[in-house]
Amino acid sequence: MSAGEARRVIVASTNHGKLAEIRSALDLDGWEFVTATDLGRETLDVEETGATFAENALLKARAYAEAFGLAALADDSGLEVDALAGAPGVRSARYSGEGATDARNNKKLLDALTGLPEAARSARFRSAVALVEPDGAVTAAEGTCEGRIGLRPAGTGGFGYDPLFLPAAAPGRTMAELSLAEKNAISHRGEALRALRQALTAAGRG
Ligand code: IMP
């Protein structure tokens, strides 16, 4: 890459929170992260048919790289609850079925764990990220955030299952009660993006 030339990466998401996290974690010299909307294009509707977060992240990144002819970055994430054999897992966004919302997903999760004591409510957020470059090279990484599912929701920050998730790294508070900076420092996505940055730098692609 010659001096002054930006390396443009299309991000396979329209979630502004995620985009801010990506820009802050992957502060690589000369890299520029854009969305389909930034380029005046439609977002792609990529079916998440993978059995794992890593497969889905790669599916999305490959589809975006091919459609846009640019390096593409995708993330796939969700919640794994041990008492539910890892559910909702890759189905986290659609856990409560057709027309799922965060509120309905959270209610279904609380109902599924009714009567279970705190010690039996262990869970983790997991995030997989994948970067596919125009030459087909793939760099991938994962991150997790361990914790428990609370007995009731608390806090208004974040999104998804944050009001129910008590991270082990922030005793006594849910993820929704942390500032964005506190969440980024301990979150699954923050960890995955930092690992991706390291892998890119180690491979001389950063
Ligand atoms: P996706 O990776 O955007 O498909 O997200 C999958 C789903 O996992 C989201 O809709 C949320 O329900 C859940 N999820 C992923 N990351 C987080 C998080 O940081 N906090 C809360 N919920 C999350």
XYZ file of C-alpha atoms and ligand atoms in Angstrom:
229
model
C 0.000 0.000 0.000
C 1.516 3.330 -0.994
C 1.663 6.240 1.441
C -1.635 8.107 1.728
C -3.676 5.305 0.141
C -6.474 4.134 2.422
C -7.205 0.441 2.747
C -10.968 0.308 2.528
C -12.813 -2.451 4.384
C -16.543 -3.046 4.012
C -18.168 -3.970 7.335
C -20.993 -6.507 7.029
C -23.237 -4.747 9.557
C -25.384 -1.654 9.909
C -25.175 -1.689 13.707
C -23.534 1.642 14.633
C -22.447 0.341 18.043
C -20.547 -2.508 16.402
C -18.990 -0.148 13.853
C -17.716 2.136 16.613
C -16.235 -0.884 18.427
C -14.542 -2.061 15.228
C -13.046 1.348 14.442
C -11.745 1.714 17.969
C -10.288 -1.831 18.254
C -8.788 -2.030 14.735
C -7.021 1.326 14.704
C -4.585 0.147 12.036
C -2.649 2.746 10.101
C -4.405 3.691 6.873
C -7.406 1.378 7.275
C -10.845 2.816 6.623
C -14.043 0.971 7.645
C -17.186 1.692 5.622
C -20.706 0.266 5.475
C -22.828 -0.477 2.404
C -24.832 2.658 3.212
C -21.657 4.784 3.219
C -21.092 3.567 -0.371
C -24.707 4.295 -1.397
C -25.412 0.563 -1.752
C -27.980 -1.854 -0.313
C -26.907 -4.141 2.522
C -26.724 -7.834 1.597
C -29.178 -10.281 3.092
C -26.840 -13.168 3.900
C -28.553 -16.270 5.286
C -26.780 -17.359 8.472
C -26.874 -21.103 7.806
C -23.646 -21.986 9.658
C -23.628 -24.257 12.713
C -21.125 -22.027 14.531
C -20.479 -18.315 14.994
C -17.185 -18.711 13.101
C -18.936 -20.271 10.080
C -21.529 -17.509 9.989
C -18.939 -14.733 10.286
C -17.012 -16.252 7.377
C -20.189 -16.678 5.276
C -21.021 -12.988 5.730
C -17.467 -11.735 5.135
C -17.097 -13.840 1.947
C -20.443 -12.631 0.561
C -19.527 -8.966 1.198
C -15.985 -9.326 -0.219
C -17.383 -10.872 -3.396
C -20.236 -8.391 -3.856
C -18.194 -5.257 -3.123
C -14.749 -6.266 -4.436
C -13.222 -4.992 -1.196
C -11.772 -6.537 1.934
C -14.750 -7.397 4.137
C -15.121 -7.741 7.902
C -17.998 -9.610 9.567
C -18.838 -10.564 13.116
C -21.309 -13.108 14.452
C -22.107 -13.331 18.113
C -24.534 -14.668 20.662
C -25.200 -16.073 24.096
C -24.546 -19.644 25.296
C -26.319 -20.763 28.490
C -24.910 -23.940 30.061
C -28.217 -25.039 31.661
C -29.803 -24.852 28.185
C -27.070 -26.943 26.508
C -25.599 -23.849 24.844
C -28.866 -22.297 23.643
C -29.782 -19.757 22.342
C -26.323 -19.907 20.641
C -26.322 -19.068 16.929
C -30.091 -18.501 17.241
C -29.658 -15.698 19.844
C -31.211 -12.948 17.710
C -34.206 -15.138 16.751
C -34.608 -17.029 20.057
C -38.253 -16.018 20.628
C -39.273 -16.853 17.064
C -40.812 -14.835 14.224
C -40.643 -11.084 14.918
C -38.262 -11.620 17.850
C -37.332 -8.533 19.899
C -34.744 -8.077 22.640
C -37.571 -7.834 25.226
C -39.214 -11.081 24.069
C -35.882 -12.899 23.864
C -35.023 -11.814 27.412
C -38.433 -12.909 28.732
C -38.125 -16.315 27.069
C -34.662 -16.765 28.574
C -35.832 -15.839 32.098
C -38.806 -18.215 31.765
C -36.542 -21.045 30.591
C -34.369 -20.630 33.720
C -37.212 -20.259 36.251
C -36.321 -21.834 39.592
C -32.623 -22.270 38.794
C -30.344 -20.840 41.516
C -27.565 -18.349 40.663
C -24.842 -20.999 40.719
C -26.597 -22.965 37.950
C -27.028 -19.943 35.640
C -23.538 -19.837 34.086
C -23.325 -18.471 30.533
C -21.043 -16.723 28.102
C -21.200 -14.341 25.183
C -19.191 -15.511 22.196
C -18.065 -13.497 19.173
C -16.384 -14.656 15.985
C -14.893 -12.161 13.539
C -13.580 -12.805 10.043
C -11.744 -10.608 7.564
C -11.724 -11.750 3.932
C -9.363 -9.862 1.618
C -9.806 -9.440 -2.138
C -7.096 -12.086 -2.746
C -9.227 -14.550 -0.722
C -6.980 -14.533 2.366
C -8.952 -15.169 5.559
C -7.987 -13.931 9.019
C -10.329 -15.013 11.816
C -10.512 -14.721 15.594
C -12.878 -15.385 18.503
C -13.562 -13.925 21.911
C -15.696 -14.890 24.896
C -17.070 -13.155 27.965
C -17.952 -15.426 30.907
C -20.736 -14.654 33.359
C -24.178 -15.607 34.689
C -27.797 -14.910 33.814
C -29.346 -12.721 36.508
C -32.705 -13.357 38.185
C -34.149 -10.114 36.799
C -33.124 -7.460 34.245
C -31.148 -4.368 35.304
C -29.656 -1.407 33.431
C -30.453 0.427 30.218
C -27.151 0.401 28.284
C -26.026 -1.919 25.516
C -28.435 -4.140 23.587
C -29.724 -7.709 23.334
C -29.257 -9.785 26.482
C -27.111 -7.152 28.264
C -29.720 -6.387 30.997
C -29.699 -10.062 32.086
C -25.983 -10.811 31.760
C -23.763 -10.493 34.849
C -20.139 -10.563 33.595
C -17.715 -12.272 35.975
C -15.321 -9.366 35.331
C -17.777 -6.755 36.708
C -19.181 -8.260 39.932
C -22.654 -7.071 40.942
C -23.487 -5.295 37.676
C -25.153 -6.390 34.475
C -23.583 -5.650 31.088
C -26.347 -3.027 30.624
C -25.082 -1.163 33.718
C -21.555 -0.696 32.326
C -20.308 2.276 30.298
C -19.475 1.537 26.658
C -15.748 1.757 27.448
C -16.144 -0.700 30.354
C -18.129 -3.091 28.143
C -15.598 -2.913 25.292
C -12.737 -3.681 27.675
C -14.278 -7.006 28.811
C -16.651 -7.970 26.006
C -16.481 -10.977 23.691
C -16.420 -8.680 20.628
C -13.662 -6.495 22.091
C -11.563 -9.611 22.756
C -12.202 -11.034 19.257
C -11.282 -7.735 17.569
C -8.086 -7.373 19.607
C -7.122 -10.960 18.652
C -7.874 -10.210 14.982
C -5.687 -7.110 15.125
C -2.833 -9.174 16.569
C -3.229 -11.899 13.916
C -3.217 -9.307 11.112
C -0.138 -7.593 12.475
C 1.654 -10.946 12.978
C 0.852 -11.964 9.376
C 2.202 -8.642 8.065
C -1.276 -7.721 6.830
C -1.827 -4.934 9.348
P -25.494 -10.704 15.664
O -24.064 -11.110 15.805
O -25.662 -9.253 15.352
O -26.246 -11.624 14.758
O -26.139 -10.841 17.128
C -26.734 -11.988 17.600
C -27.546 -11.743 18.858
O -26.733 -12.124 19.972
C -27.965 -10.314 19.140
O -29.189 -10.005 18.550
C -28.108 -10.341 20.654
O -29.333 -10.908 21.007
C -26.995 -11.292 21.063
N -25.761 -10.532 21.360
C -24.609 -10.506 20.647
N -23.699 -9.693 21.225
C -24.322 -9.184 22.312
C -23.912 -8.258 23.313
O -22.791 -7.698 23.314
N -24.826 -7.983 24.269
C -26.068 -8.550 24.307
N -26.506 -9.391 23.389
C -25.637 -9.726 22.405
